[in-house]
């Protein structure tokens, strides 16, 4: 029997809601999708504004009624910019210090607020750097978490998961394209900048955000040439940062996607990258069958809905 999941991805200025059916035979059916502008720009300031949760919940209620979304399992997907992702190098000589205390101390040195204001999470992560083990830790503000919990309650949704997009996207590529060897760079074209995910065969490596401009202009307010130039600067800063004299990464695969990405840019972006650039299209997976009941959605391209698909995994 197919499992029905409501996947809701929140972006800076809009949200995307997809209802999907998933069955055990590795088949996902995209039943329906709705997109809508948010009544506010999603950032820390607006999350603290009284009434924002109610506005977001009202929008979800309107979308549910208009597009006949079910009230079954719902999952929220948030930008990794709402969390702090940090790799902590562990000192083997401090074996007597509890890992939780060590991580809390290291994170407190980075955080701008008291550690009590955050939720800390350590995923299953095994890496070494210069022969020293690393622990991956995510710090998530409690007030951000509580805001989205409140949105779900006010919208009468059964929210069972709240995920950061960087880990969902890493898992999606691993599931859909398991035979990729080498480092993979995912470039998500968002409202105000590129969200970058880097992984390899072992798992997640890094997440970064690169704005299109220093003034954080929206992609709608800059032209195509500026988008391509910003893409080139992003690639250069990622692979050859000024602080080091060698490349930090060796990218074997580069995928672009996102609601703000236009397929016509692909050819113009290629000169800025030595690695061939491909559009991330889940329909091309040979491991999973991605179906879509709506011809209009298929014409828009699955690369536009990668994040809501990723939230399934």
PDB file of N, CA and C in Angstrom, residues 83-86 107 119-123 136-140 164 167:
ATOM      1  N   UNK A  83      19.890  26.786  10.402  1.00  0.00           N
ATOM      2  CA  UNK A  83      20.688  26.041  11.373  1.00  0.00           C
ATOM      3  C   UNK A  83      22.156  26.407  11.230  1.00  0.00           C
ATOM      4  N   UNK A  84      22.926  26.054  12.212  1.00  0.00           N
ATOM      5  CA  UNK A  84      24.375  26.219  12.143  1.00  0.00           C
ATOM      6  C   UNK A  84      24.988  24.833  12.087  1.00  0.00           C
ATOM      7  N   UNK A  85      25.689  24.535  10.989  1.00  0.00           N
ATOM      8  CA  UNK A  85      26.299  23.223  10.791  1.00  0.00           C
ATOM      9  C   UNK A  85      27.797  23.366  10.999  1.00  0.00           C
ATOM     10  N   UNK A  86      28.321  22.623  11.938  1.00  0.00           N
ATOM     11  CA  UNK A  86      29.730  22.786  12.296  1.00  0.00           C
ATOM     12  C   UNK A  86      30.393  21.426  12.482  1.00  0.00           C
ATOM     13  N   UNK A 107      30.596  24.653  20.378  1.00  0.00           N
ATOM     14  CA  UNK A 107      29.535  25.401  19.724  1.00  0.00           C
ATOM     15  C   UNK A 107      29.324  26.762  20.381  1.00  0.00           C
ATOM     16  N   UNK A 119      18.781  23.990  20.018  1.00  0.00           N
ATOM     17  CA  UNK A 119      18.684  22.542  20.055  1.00  0.00           C
ATOM     18  C   UNK A 119      19.905  22.001  19.315  1.00  0.00           C
ATOM     19  N   UNK A 120      20.629  21.071  19.918  1.00  0.00           N
ATOM     20  CA  UNK A 120      21.812  20.489  19.281  1.00  0.00           C
ATOM     21  C   UNK A 120      21.508  19.063  18.838  1.00  0.00           C
ATOM     22  N   UNK A 121      22.027  18.730  17.656  1.00  0.00           N
ATOM     23  CA  UNK A 121      21.793  17.397  17.106  1.00  0.00           C
ATOM     24  C   UNK A 121      23.070  16.897  16.452  1.00  0.00           C
ATOM     25  N   UNK A 122      23.426  15.654  16.762  1.00  0.00           N
ATOM     26  CA  UNK A 122      24.614  15.045  16.144  1.00  0.00           C
ATOM     27  C   UNK A 122      24.168  13.869  15.271  1.00  0.00           C
ATOM     28  N   UNK A 123      24.177  14.037  13.948  1.00  0.00           N
ATOM     29  CA  UNK A 123      23.809  12.920  13.061  1.00  0.00           C
ATOM     30  C   UNK A 123      24.921  11.876  13.020  1.00  0.00           C
ATOM     31  N   UNK A 136      30.025  15.922  13.485  1.00  0.00           N
ATOM     32  CA  UNK A 136      29.178  16.914  12.814  1.00  0.00           C
ATOM     33  C   UNK A 136      28.033  17.270  13.765  1.00  0.00           C
ATOM     34  N   UNK A 137      27.860  18.569  13.993  1.00  0.00           N
ATOM     35  CA  UNK A 137      26.830  19.026  14.917  1.00  0.00           C
ATOM     36  C   UNK A 137      25.978  20.098  14.269  1.00  0.00           C
ATOM     37  N   UNK A 138      24.678  20.020  14.493  1.00  0.00           N
ATOM     38  CA  UNK A 138      23.749  21.026  13.987  1.00  0.00           C
ATOM     39  C   UNK A 138      23.144  21.743  15.183  1.00  0.00           C
ATOM     40  N   UNK A 139      23.206  23.065  15.163  1.00  0.00           N
ATOM     41  CA  UNK A 139      22.550  23.883  16.175  1.00  0.00           C
ATOM     42  C   UNK A 139      21.343  24.551  15.528  1.00  0.00           C
ATOM     43  N   UNK A 140      20.197  24.381  16.161  1.00  0.00           N
ATOM     44  CA  UNK A 140      18.943  24.894  15.608  1.00  0.00           C
ATOM     45  C   UNK A 140      18.260  25.728  16.680  1.00  0.00           C
ATOM     46  N   UNK A 164      16.258  19.918   7.582  1.00  0.00           N
ATOM     47  CA  UNK A 164      17.051  20.923   6.880  1.00  0.00           C
ATOM     48  C   UNK A 164      17.321  20.415   5.469  1.00  0.00           C
ATOM     49  N   UNK A 167      20.597  18.116   4.166  1.00  0.00           N
ATOM     50  CA  UNK A 167      20.680  16.670   4.411  1.00  0.00           C
ATOM     51  C   UNK A 167      19.649  15.908   3.581  1.00  0.00           C
TER      52      UNK A 167
END
